[in-house]
Amino acid sequence: MAADARRGTTAATYDSRLRKFDQWCRPRQILLPAASVTQIAEFLLSLFGEGKQVSTIRNYRSAIAAIHQGFPDGSTLSNNPYIAQLIKGMANRRPQIRRLAPSWGLSAVLHALAGPPYEPMANASLAALTKKTLFLVAVASARRRSCLHALSTKQNHIRFEGHGVRMVPDPSFIAKNQTLTFLPGDIFIPEIKTMSSVAEDKRWCPVRALKWYLNKTEKLRQSTSLFIIPRPPYAAASKDTLSRWLVEIIRPLFRNGLMRKEEGPEGGSGHRGRTVLFIYQDFIGTVE
């Protein structure tokens, strides 16, 4: 039961870390739960010597702490001062490098989604329709990748209402940093026509894209996950796949030199482009 408190990805990571620690301990005849401070410090230093980042070494410490019985002085691996000082020293020796992610303009992406191969939707391939739907839902809902991955087509998980769509993640989904007393609420995304009377703006409506997507995948899908691989056997898309699809939408704009902040959905810096961008900013602000 206690193991179930951890997310599947965390449990898998811990298992991998513990296997490596076990491989290190076996030839030294060290019992994992009873390893001493010195022995664990030696293992962590070996990781540092391999070039591991300090954040990774901290994760190893957390994994070992999950099965360690503690030290004779009453301290645990999580709060032992010697281990804490050791990791602090590693951080000073190998400070974390932070890199700025490339900047990108939402308006340029919306402009790309308004034309081939994404529009007209009746002619779009399932792959193009999948990527467009994912991007519009991601931007309009402002949800993390894990939440998008947890969206489901199960009964009562998607409901189209008068002016939008309401969705709830699969019950098994645990949000990042979720507490026991908090459950993530449902997601309401309004139709773009509630904010714009211009007919052409429907090309950027996530509700319209979602309807097209559900209709096109209804007889194909072998999974209740909302987003599926657009080829047989049409299995559920992984979180990494969702990330890759989003990158694949944005990357060509960098390659072609189109990613400029001033570029609007009509291919220039006109009023129409700024208007649609403002609409999407409103979208993010009104999502429940």
PDB file of C-alpha atoms in Angstrom:
ATOM      1  CA  MET A   1       0.000   0.000   0.000  1.00  0.00           C
ATOM      2  CA  ALA A   2       2.816   2.403   0.856  1.00  0.00           C
ATOM      3  CA  ALA A   3       4.452   1.712  -2.493  1.00  0.00           C
ATOM      4  CA  ASP A   4       1.236   2.712  -4.255  1.00  0.00           C
ATOM      5  CA  ALA A   5       1.637   6.227  -2.834  1.00  0.00           C
ATOM      6  CA  ARG A   6       4.365   6.859  -5.397  1.00  0.00           C
ATOM      7  CA  ARG A   7       3.630   7.624  -9.016  1.00  0.00           C
ATOM      8  CA  GLY A   8       4.460   4.926 -11.512  1.00  0.00           C
ATOM      9  CA  THR A   9       7.275   6.975 -13.017  1.00  0.00           C
ATOM     10  CA  THR A  10       8.777   7.626  -9.572  1.00  0.00           C
ATOM     11  CA  ALA A  11       8.592   3.938  -8.657  1.00  0.00           C
ATOM     12  CA  ALA A  12      10.275   2.969 -11.930  1.00  0.00           C
ATOM     13  CA  THR A  13      13.048   5.515 -11.366  1.00  0.00           C
ATOM     14  CA  TYR A  14      13.602   4.328  -7.792  1.00  0.00           C
ATOM     15  CA  ASP A  15      13.780   0.704  -8.970  1.00  0.00           C
ATOM     16  CA  SER A  16      16.462   1.647 -11.485  1.00  0.00           C
ATOM     17  CA  ARG A  17      18.464   3.566  -8.865  1.00  0.00           C
ATOM     18  CA  LEU A  18      18.223   0.722  -6.357  1.00  0.00           C
ATOM     19  CA  ARG A  19      19.376  -1.842  -8.915  1.00  0.00           C
ATOM     20  CA  LYS A  20      22.535   0.186  -9.484  1.00  0.00           C
ATOM     21  CA  PHE A  21      23.083   0.533  -5.736  1.00  0.00           C
ATOM     22  CA  ASP A  22      22.559  -3.220  -5.326  1.00  0.00           C
ATOM     23  CA  GLN A  23      25.136  -3.922  -8.046  1.00  0.00           C
ATOM     24  CA  TRP A  24      27.588  -1.713  -6.168  1.00  0.00           C
ATOM     25  CA  CYS A  25      26.829  -3.353  -2.793  1.00  0.00           C
ATOM     26  CA  ARG A  26      26.938  -7.039  -3.809  1.00  0.00           C
ATOM     27  CA  PRO A  27      30.702  -7.407  -4.376  1.00  0.00           C
ATOM     28  CA  ARG A  28      31.286  -5.502  -1.131  1.00  0.00           C
ATOM     29  CA  GLN A  29      28.852  -7.743   0.789  1.00  0.00           C
ATOM     30  CA  ILE A  30      26.807  -4.758   1.946  1.00  0.00           C
ATOM     31  CA  LEU A  31      23.137  -5.124   2.891  1.00  0.00           C
ATOM     32  CA  LEU A  32      21.170  -2.327   1.238  1.00  0.00           C
ATOM     33  CA  PRO A  33      18.892  -1.445   4.195  1.00  0.00           C
ATOM     34  CA  ALA A  34      21.816  -1.479   6.642  1.00  0.00           C
ATOM     35  CA  ALA A  35      24.487   0.368   4.672  1.00  0.00           C
ATOM     36  CA  SER A  36      26.522   2.728   6.837  1.00  0.00           C
ATOM     37  CA  VAL A  37      26.982   6.451   6.337  1.00  0.00           C
ATOM     38  CA  THR A  38      30.506   5.876   5.052  1.00  0.00           C
ATOM     39  CA  GLN A  39      29.383   3.195   2.598  1.00  0.00           C
ATOM     40  CA  ILE A  40      26.565   5.297   1.189  1.00  0.00           C
ATOM     41  CA  ALA A  41      28.846   8.321   0.976  1.00  0.00           C
ATOM     42  CA  GLU A  42      31.347   6.210  -0.979  1.00  0.00           C
ATOM     43  CA  PHE A  43      28.595   5.129  -3.385  1.00  0.00           C
ATOM     44  CA  LEU A  44      27.407   8.700  -3.916  1.00  0.00           C
ATOM     45  CA  LEU A  45      30.993   9.809  -4.548  1.00  0.00           C
ATOM     46  CA  SER A  46      31.321   7.078  -7.174  1.00  0.00           C
ATOM     47  CA  LEU A  47      28.283   8.535  -8.934  1.00  0.00           C
ATOM     48  CA  PHE A  48      29.865  11.972  -8.794  1.00  0.00           C
ATOM     49  CA  GLY A  49      33.029  10.498 -10.269  1.00  0.00           C
ATOM     50  CA  GLU A  50      30.977   9.107 -13.158  1.00  0.00           C
ATOM     51  CA  GLY A  51      29.911  12.646 -13.993  1.00  0.00           C
ATOM     52  CA  LYS A  52      26.358  12.398 -12.652  1.00  0.00           C
ATOM     53  CA  GLN A  53      24.579  15.685 -11.991  1.00  0.00           C
ATOM     54  CA  VAL A  54      23.927  16.573  -8.351  1.00  0.00           C
ATOM     55  CA  SER A  55      20.158  16.436  -8.925  1.00  0.00           C
ATOM     56  CA  THR A  56      20.566  12.828 -10.084  1.00  0.00           C
ATOM     57  CA  ILE A  57      22.666  11.989  -7.025  1.00  0.00           C
ATOM     58  CA  ARG A  58      19.982  13.491  -4.781  1.00  0.00           C
ATOM     59  CA  ASN A  59      17.479  11.221  -6.510  1.00  0.00           C
ATOM     60  CA  TYR A  60      19.678   8.216  -5.724  1.00  0.00           C
ATOM     61  CA  ARG A  61      19.699   9.297  -2.082  1.00  0.00           C
ATOM     62  CA  SER A  62      15.887   9.497  -2.071  1.00  0.00           C
ATOM     63  CA  ALA A  63      15.591   6.045  -3.626  1.00  0.00           C
ATOM     64  CA  ILE A  64      17.939   4.480  -1.069  1.00  0.00           C
ATOM     65  CA  ALA A  65      16.188   6.329   1.770  1.00  0.00           C
ATOM     66  CA  ALA A  66      12.937   4.610   0.798  1.00  0.00           C
ATOM     67  CA  ILE A  67      14.348   1.210   1.823  1.00  0.00           C
ATOM     68  CA  HIS A  68      17.038   2.199   4.353  1.00  0.00           C
ATOM     69  CA  GLN A  69      16.509   1.442   8.053  1.00  0.00           C
ATOM     70  CA  GLY A  70      18.366   4.502   9.324  1.00  0.00           C
ATOM     71  CA  PHE A  71      21.648   4.996  11.183  1.00  0.00           C
ATOM     72  CA  PRO A  72      22.616   4.150  14.794  1.00  0.00           C
ATOM     73  CA  ASP A  73      22.668   7.829  15.796  1.00  0.00           C
ATOM     74  CA  GLY A  74      18.950   8.094  14.995  1.00  0.00           C
ATOM     75  CA  SER A  75      19.394  10.022  11.776  1.00  0.00           C
ATOM     76  CA  THR A  76      18.023   8.922   8.432  1.00  0.00           C
ATOM     77  CA  LEU A  77      19.538   9.122   4.999  1.00  0.00           C
ATOM     78  CA  SER A  78      17.273  12.084   4.299  1.00  0.00           C
ATOM     79  CA  ASN A  79      18.484  14.191   7.239  1.00  0.00           C
ATOM     80  CA  ASN A  80      21.949  12.880   8.054  1.00  0.00           C
ATOM     81  CA  PRO A  81      24.195  15.965   8.330  1.00  0.00           C
ATOM     82  CA  TYR A  82      27.293  14.266   6.888  1.00  0.00           C
ATOM     83  CA  ILE A  83      25.446  13.146   3.741  1.00  0.00           C
ATOM     84  CA  ALA A  84      23.860  16.601   3.456  1.00  0.00           C
ATOM     85  CA  GLN A  85      27.282  18.282   3.642  1.00  0.00           C
ATOM     86  CA  LEU A  86      28.670  15.851   1.089  1.00  0.00           C
ATOM     87  CA  ILE A  87      25.948  16.656  -1.434  1.00  0.00           C
ATOM     88  CA  LYS A  88      26.330  20.372  -0.757  1.00  0.00           C
ATOM     89  CA  GLY A  89      30.030  20.053  -1.532  1.00  0.00           C
ATOM     90  CA  MET A  90      29.195  18.259  -4.776  1.00  0.00           C
ATOM     91  CA  ALA A  91      26.847  21.086  -5.719  1.00  0.00           C
ATOM     92  CA  ASN A  92      29.620  23.624  -5.130  1.00  0.00           C
ATOM     93  CA  ARG A  93      32.047  21.589  -7.223  1.00  0.00           C
ATOM     94  CA  ARG A  94      29.551  20.977 -10.010  1.00  0.00           C
ATOM     95  CA  PRO A  95      26.989  23.807 -10.014  1.00  0.00           C
ATOM     96  CA  GLN A  96      23.849  23.277 -12.016  1.00  0.00           C
ATOM     97  CA  ILE A  97      23.931  24.804 -15.486  1.00  0.00           C
ATOM     98  CA  ARG A  98      20.758  26.593 -16.470  1.00  0.00           C
ATOM     99  CA  ARG A  99      20.078  27.243 -20.122  1.00  0.00           C
ATOM    100  CA  LEU A 100      17.357  29.427 -21.528  1.00  0.00           C
ATOM    101  CA  ALA A 101      14.910  27.558 -23.711  1.00  0.00           C
ATOM    102  CA  PRO A 102      14.438  29.011 -27.197  1.00  0.00           C
ATOM    103  CA  SER A 103      11.779  31.704 -27.270  1.00  0.00           C
ATOM    104  CA  TRP A 104       8.827  31.116 -29.535  1.00  0.00           C
ATOM    105  CA  GLY A 105       5.802  33.094 -30.619  1.00  0.00           C
ATOM    106  CA  LEU A 106       2.320  31.665 -30.204  1.00  0.00           C
ATOM    107  CA  SER A 107       1.014  33.725 -33.094  1.00  0.00           C
ATOM    108  CA  ALA A 108       3.496  32.124 -35.522  1.00  0.00           C
ATOM    109  CA  VAL A 109       2.388  28.646 -34.486  1.00  0.00           C
ATOM    110  CA  LEU A 110      -1.286  29.581 -34.862  1.00  0.00           C
ATOM    111  CA  HIS A 111      -0.527  30.871 -38.340  1.00  0.00           C
ATOM    112  CA  ALA A 112       1.048  27.516 -39.236  1.00  0.00           C
ATOM    113  CA  LEU A 113      -1.931  25.594 -37.830  1.00  0.00           C
ATOM    114  CA  ALA A 114      -4.316  27.624 -40.021  1.00  0.00           C
ATOM    115  CA  GLY A 115      -2.938  26.169 -43.255  1.00  0.00           C
ATOM    116  CA  PRO A 116      -1.783  22.875 -44.789  1.00  0.00           C
ATOM    117  CA  PRO A 117      -1.298  20.175 -43.607  1.00  0.00           C
ATOM    118  CA  TYR A 118      -3.654  21.085 -40.740  1.00  0.00           C
ATOM    119  CA  GLU A 119      -6.384  22.886 -42.686  1.00  0.00           C
ATOM    120  CA  PRO A 120      -8.860  22.272 -44.108  1.00  0.00           C
ATOM    121  CA  MET A 121      -9.522  19.661 -41.445  1.00  0.00           C
ATOM    122  CA  ALA A 122     -11.555  17.495 -43.807  1.00  0.00           C
ATOM    123  CA  ASN A 123      -8.360  16.893 -45.793  1.00  0.00           C
ATOM    124  CA  ALA A 124      -5.945  16.693 -42.863  1.00  0.00           C
ATOM    125  CA  SER A 125      -4.221  13.402 -42.073  1.00  0.00           C
ATOM    126  CA  LEU A 126      -4.856  11.824 -38.698  1.00  0.00           C
ATOM    127  CA  ALA A 127      -1.283  12.648 -37.684  1.00  0.00           C
ATOM    128  CA  ALA A 128      -1.741  16.345 -38.494  1.00  0.00           C
ATOM    129  CA  LEU A 129      -5.152  16.471 -36.827  1.00  0.00           C
ATOM    130  CA  THR A 130      -3.755  14.789 -33.715  1.00  0.00           C
ATOM    131  CA  LYS A 131      -0.907  17.286 -33.373  1.00  0.00           C
ATOM    132  CA  LYS A 132      -3.139  20.289 -33.973  1.00  0.00           C
ATOM    133  CA  THR A 133      -5.731  19.111 -31.444  1.00  0.00           C
ATOM    134  CA  LEU A 134      -3.039  18.408 -28.862  1.00  0.00           C
ATOM    135  CA  PHE A 135      -1.432  21.832 -29.289  1.00  0.00           C
ATOM    136  CA  LEU A 136      -4.694  23.785 -29.117  1.00  0.00           C
ATOM    137  CA  VAL A 137      -5.924  21.845 -26.074  1.00  0.00           C
ATOM    138  CA  ALA A 138      -2.538  22.256 -24.379  1.00  0.00           C
ATOM    139  CA  VAL A 139      -2.446  26.022 -24.920  1.00  0.00           C
ATOM    140  CA  ALA A 140      -6.106  26.634 -24.108  1.00  0.00           C
ATOM    141  CA  SER A 141      -6.077  24.480 -20.959  1.00  0.00           C
ATOM    142  CA  ALA A 142      -2.592  25.520 -19.744  1.00  0.00           C
ATOM    143  CA  ARG A 143      -2.144  22.033 -18.294  1.00  0.00           C
ATOM    144  CA  ARG A 144       1.036  20.023 -17.842  1.00  0.00           C
ATOM    145  CA  ARG A 145       2.045  17.170 -20.115  1.00  0.00           C
ATOM    146  CA  SER A 146       1.075  14.608 -17.471  1.00  0.00           C
ATOM    147  CA  CYS A 147      -2.452  16.017 -17.261  1.00  0.00           C
ATOM    148  CA  LEU A 148      -2.863  16.018 -21.050  1.00  0.00           C
ATOM    149  CA  HIS A 149      -1.718  12.394 -21.053  1.00  0.00           C
ATOM    150  CA  ALA A 150      -4.374  11.561 -18.442  1.00  0.00           C
ATOM    151  CA  LEU A 151      -7.287  12.954 -20.482  1.00  0.00           C
ATOM    152  CA  SER A 152      -9.678  10.148 -21.315  1.00  0.00           C
ATOM    153  CA  THR A 153     -12.554   9.238 -23.616  1.00  0.00           C
ATOM    154  CA  LYS A 154     -14.207   7.147 -20.903  1.00  0.00           C
ATOM    155  CA  GLN A 155     -17.867   7.823 -20.214  1.00  0.00           C
ATOM    156  CA  ASN A 156     -18.420  11.112 -18.362  1.00  0.00           C
ATOM    157  CA  HIS A 157     -14.831  12.240 -18.950  1.00  0.00           C
ATOM    158  CA  ILE A 158     -15.589  14.531 -21.914  1.00  0.00           C
ATOM    159  CA  ARG A 159     -18.776  16.569 -22.200  1.00  0.00           C
ATOM    160  CA  PHE A 160     -19.551  19.129 -24.874  1.00  0.00           C
ATOM    161  CA  GLU A 161     -21.650  21.940 -23.442  1.00  0.00           C
ATOM    162  CA  GLY A 162     -23.376  24.950 -24.928  1.00  0.00           C
ATOM    163  CA  HIS A 163     -20.272  27.095 -25.294  1.00  0.00           C
ATOM    164  CA  GLY A 164     -17.357  24.718 -24.879  1.00  0.00           C
ATOM    165  CA  VAL A 165     -16.109  21.366 -23.658  1.00  0.00           C
ATOM    166  CA  ARG A 166     -15.548  20.059 -20.140  1.00  0.00           C
ATOM    167  CA  MET A 167     -12.981  17.339 -19.464  1.00  0.00           C
ATOM    168  CA  VAL A 168     -11.692  15.473 -16.427  1.00  0.00           C
ATOM    169  CA  PRO A 169      -8.453  13.442 -16.255  1.00  0.00           C
ATOM    170  CA  ASP A 170      -8.510   9.723 -15.566  1.00  0.00           C
ATOM    171  CA  PRO A 171      -9.111   9.051 -11.830  1.00  0.00           C
ATOM    172  CA  SER A 172      -5.729   7.317 -11.549  1.00  0.00           C
ATOM    173  CA  PHE A 173      -3.946  10.552 -12.488  1.00  0.00           C
ATOM    174  CA  ILE A 174      -1.927  12.164  -9.703  1.00  0.00           C
ATOM    175  CA  ALA A 175      -1.007  15.766 -10.388  1.00  0.00           C
ATOM    176  CA  LYS A 176       2.511  17.024  -9.751  1.00  0.00           C
ATOM    177  CA  ASN A 177       2.920  17.974  -6.075  1.00  0.00           C
ATOM    178  CA  GLN A 178      -0.659  16.844  -5.417  1.00  0.00           C
ATOM    179  CA  THR A 179      -1.617  16.550  -1.748  1.00  0.00           C
ATOM    180  CA  LEU A 180      -3.944  13.980  -0.235  1.00  0.00           C
ATOM    181  CA  THR A 181      -6.608  16.623   0.370  1.00  0.00           C
ATOM    182  CA  PHE A 182      -6.578  18.015  -3.171  1.00  0.00           C
ATOM    183  CA  LEU A 183      -8.093  16.567  -6.323  1.00  0.00           C
ATOM    184  CA  PRO A 184      -7.497  18.265  -9.681  1.00  0.00           C
ATOM    185  CA  GLY A 185     -10.682  19.856 -10.967  1.00  0.00           C
ATOM    186  CA  ASP A 186     -12.263  19.462 -14.355  1.00  0.00           C
ATOM    187  CA  ILE A 187     -11.110  21.510 -17.331  1.00  0.00           C
ATOM    188  CA  PHE A 188     -13.503  23.757 -19.224  1.00  0.00           C
ATOM    189  CA  ILE A 189     -12.373  25.152 -22.572  1.00  0.00           C
ATOM    190  CA  PRO A 190     -14.705  27.688 -24.234  1.00  0.00           C
ATOM    191  CA  GLU A 191     -15.367  27.752 -27.945  1.00  0.00           C
ATOM    192  CA  ILE A 192     -13.495  30.518 -29.712  1.00  0.00           C
ATOM    193  CA  LYS A 193     -16.760  31.874 -31.135  1.00  0.00           C
ATOM    194  CA  THR A 194     -17.634  33.061 -27.631  1.00  0.00           C
ATOM    195  CA  MET A 195     -14.742  35.527 -27.944  1.00  0.00           C
ATOM    196  CA  SER A 196     -14.672  36.287 -31.665  1.00  0.00           C
ATOM    197  CA  SER A 197     -17.374  36.694 -34.303  1.00  0.00           C
ATOM    198  CA  VAL A 198     -14.916  36.318 -37.195  1.00  0.00           C
ATOM    199  CA  ALA A 199     -15.678  33.067 -39.035  1.00  0.00           C
ATOM    200  CA  GLU A 200     -12.033  32.434 -39.945  1.00  0.00           C
ATOM    201  CA  ASP A 201     -11.064  32.275 -36.287  1.00  0.00           C
ATOM    202  CA  LYS A 202     -12.662  28.836 -36.042  1.00  0.00           C
ATOM    203  CA  ARG A 203      -9.366  27.471 -37.414  1.00  0.00           C
ATOM    204  CA  TRP A 204      -7.850  28.078 -33.977  1.00  0.00           C
ATOM    205  CA  CYS A 205     -10.752  26.695 -31.926  1.00  0.00           C
ATOM    206  CA  PRO A 206      -9.681  23.767 -29.702  1.00  0.00           C
ATOM    207  CA  VAL A 207     -13.302  22.648 -29.287  1.00  0.00           C
ATOM    208  CA  ARG A 208     -13.758  22.353 -33.053  1.00  0.00           C
ATOM    209  CA  ALA A 209     -10.460  20.473 -33.392  1.00  0.00           C
ATOM    210  CA  LEU A 210     -11.416  18.121 -30.558  1.00  0.00           C
ATOM    211  CA  LYS A 211     -14.759  17.298 -32.189  1.00  0.00           C
ATOM    212  CA  TRP A 212     -13.060  16.505 -35.484  1.00  0.00           C
ATOM    213  CA  TYR A 213     -10.433  14.413 -33.710  1.00  0.00           C
ATOM    214  CA  LEU A 214     -12.905  12.357 -31.681  1.00  0.00           C
ATOM    215  CA  ASN A 215     -15.052  11.732 -34.743  1.00  0.00           C
ATOM    216  CA  LYS A 216     -12.074  10.610 -36.834  1.00  0.00           C
ATOM    217  CA  THR A 217     -10.662   8.287 -34.159  1.00  0.00           C
ATOM    218  CA  GLU A 218     -13.935   6.855 -32.827  1.00  0.00           C
ATOM    219  CA  LYS A 219     -13.772   3.596 -34.808  1.00  0.00           C
ATOM    220  CA  LEU A 220      -9.983   3.334 -34.739  1.00  0.00           C
ATOM    221  CA  ARG A 221      -8.989   3.719 -31.121  1.00  0.00           C
ATOM    222  CA  GLN A 222      -7.987   0.720 -29.026  1.00  0.00           C
ATOM    223  CA  SER A 223      -7.479   2.834 -25.923  1.00  0.00           C
ATOM    224  CA  THR A 224      -9.536   5.174 -23.781  1.00  0.00           C
ATOM    225  CA  SER A 225      -6.657   7.665 -23.650  1.00  0.00           C
ATOM    226  CA  LEU A 226      -7.677  10.814 -25.500  1.00  0.00           C
ATOM    227  CA  PHE A 227      -4.518  11.064 -27.576  1.00  0.00           C
ATOM    228  CA  ILE A 228      -3.538   7.953 -29.528  1.00  0.00           C
ATOM    229  CA  ILE A 229      -0.805   7.023 -31.989  1.00  0.00           C
ATOM    230  CA  PRO A 230      -2.166   7.906 -35.473  1.00  0.00           C
ATOM    231  CA  ARG A 231      -1.346   4.516 -36.979  1.00  0.00           C
ATOM    232  CA  PRO A 232      -2.239   0.869 -36.238  1.00  0.00           C
ATOM    233  CA  PRO A 233      -2.758  -0.422 -33.639  1.00  0.00           C
ATOM    234  CA  TYR A 234      -3.779   3.110 -32.517  1.00  0.00           C
ATOM    235  CA  ALA A 235      -2.484   2.617 -28.987  1.00  0.00           C
ATOM    236  CA  ALA A 236      -2.329   5.306 -26.324  1.00  0.00           C
ATOM    237  CA  ALA A 237       0.361   7.926 -26.876  1.00  0.00           C
ATOM    238  CA  SER A 238       2.967   8.178 -24.126  1.00  0.00           C
ATOM    239  CA  LYS A 239       3.844  11.402 -22.337  1.00  0.00           C
ATOM    240  CA  ASP A 240       7.140  11.540 -24.206  1.00  0.00           C
ATOM    241  CA  THR A 241       5.274  11.192 -27.500  1.00  0.00           C
ATOM    242  CA  LEU A 242       2.991  14.104 -26.602  1.00  0.00           C
ATOM    243  CA  SER A 243       6.057  16.233 -25.903  1.00  0.00           C
ATOM    244  CA  ARG A 244       7.637  15.213 -29.204  1.00  0.00           C
ATOM    245  CA  TRP A 245       4.488  16.117 -31.150  1.00  0.00           C
ATOM    246  CA  LEU A 246       4.407  19.579 -29.611  1.00  0.00           C
ATOM    247  CA  VAL A 247       8.061  20.095 -30.495  1.00  0.00           C
ATOM    248  CA  GLU A 248       7.424  18.884 -34.053  1.00  0.00           C
ATOM    249  CA  ILE A 249       4.821  21.614 -34.503  1.00  0.00           C
ATOM    250  CA  ILE A 250       7.125  24.381 -33.295  1.00  0.00           C
ATOM    251  CA  ARG A 251      10.529  23.250 -34.620  1.00  0.00           C
ATOM    252  CA  PRO A 252       9.900  23.854 -38.357  1.00  0.00           C
ATOM    253  CA  LEU A 253       9.189  27.510 -37.625  1.00  0.00           C
ATOM    254  CA  PHE A 254      12.694  27.918 -36.190  1.00  0.00           C
ATOM    255  CA  ARG A 255      14.196  26.006 -39.103  1.00  0.00           C
ATOM    256  CA  ASN A 256      12.452  28.213 -41.658  1.00  0.00           C
ATOM    257  CA  GLY A 257      13.211  31.447 -39.813  1.00  0.00           C
ATOM    258  CA  LEU A 258       9.518  32.170 -39.217  1.00  0.00           C
ATOM    259  CA  MET A 259       9.572  32.348 -35.441  1.00  0.00           C
ATOM    260  CA  ARG A 260       9.426  36.090 -34.932  1.00  0.00           C
ATOM    261  CA  LYS A 261       7.503  37.677 -32.126  1.00  0.00           C
ATOM    262  CA  GLU A 262       5.887  40.193 -34.421  1.00  0.00           C
ATOM    263  CA  GLU A 263       4.554  37.603 -36.864  1.00  0.00           C
ATOM    264  CA  GLY A 264       0.795  37.166 -36.651  1.00  0.00           C
ATOM    265  CA  PRO A 265      -1.581  34.431 -37.797  1.00  0.00           C
ATOM    266  CA  GLU A 266      -2.035  36.201 -41.136  1.00  0.00           C
ATOM    267  CA  GLY A 267       1.699  36.000 -41.873  1.00  0.00           C
ATOM    268  CA  GLY A 268       2.519  39.562 -40.887  1.00  0.00           C
ATOM    269  CA  SER A 269       2.265  41.987 -38.021  1.00  0.00           C
ATOM    270  CA  GLY A 270      -1.279  43.102 -38.790  1.00  0.00           C
ATOM    271  CA  HIS A 271      -4.186  43.803 -36.505  1.00  0.00           C
ATOM    272  CA  ARG A 272      -5.828  40.462 -37.296  1.00  0.00           C
ATOM    273  CA  GLY A 273      -2.828  38.516 -36.024  1.00  0.00           C
ATOM    274  CA  ARG A 274      -2.668  40.490 -32.793  1.00  0.00           C
ATOM    275  CA  THR A 275      -6.407  40.034 -32.285  1.00  0.00           C
ATOM    276  CA  VAL A 276      -6.220  36.243 -32.469  1.00  0.00           C
ATOM    277  CA  LEU A 277      -3.222  36.240 -30.137  1.00  0.00           C
ATOM    278  CA  PHE A 278      -5.193  38.308 -27.619  1.00  0.00           C
ATOM    279  CA  ILE A 279      -8.089  35.864 -27.942  1.00  0.00           C
ATOM    280  CA  TYR A 280      -5.792  32.993 -26.995  1.00  0.00           C
ATOM    281  CA  GLN A 281      -4.398  34.951 -24.077  1.00  0.00           C
ATOM    282  CA  ASP A 282      -7.992  35.369 -22.932  1.00  0.00           C
ATOM    283  CA  PHE A 283      -8.495  31.631 -23.400  1.00  0.00           C
ATOM    284  CA  ILE A 284      -5.738  30.860 -20.947  1.00  0.00           C
ATOM    285  CA  GLY A 285      -7.177  33.331 -18.465  1.00  0.00           C
ATOM    286  CA  THR A 286     -10.729  31.935 -18.612  1.00  0.00           C
ATOM    287  CA  VAL A 287     -10.060  28.195 -18.415  1.00  0.00           C
ATOM    288  CA  GLU A 288     -11.632  26.787 -15.277  1.00  0.00           C
TER     289      GLU A 288
END
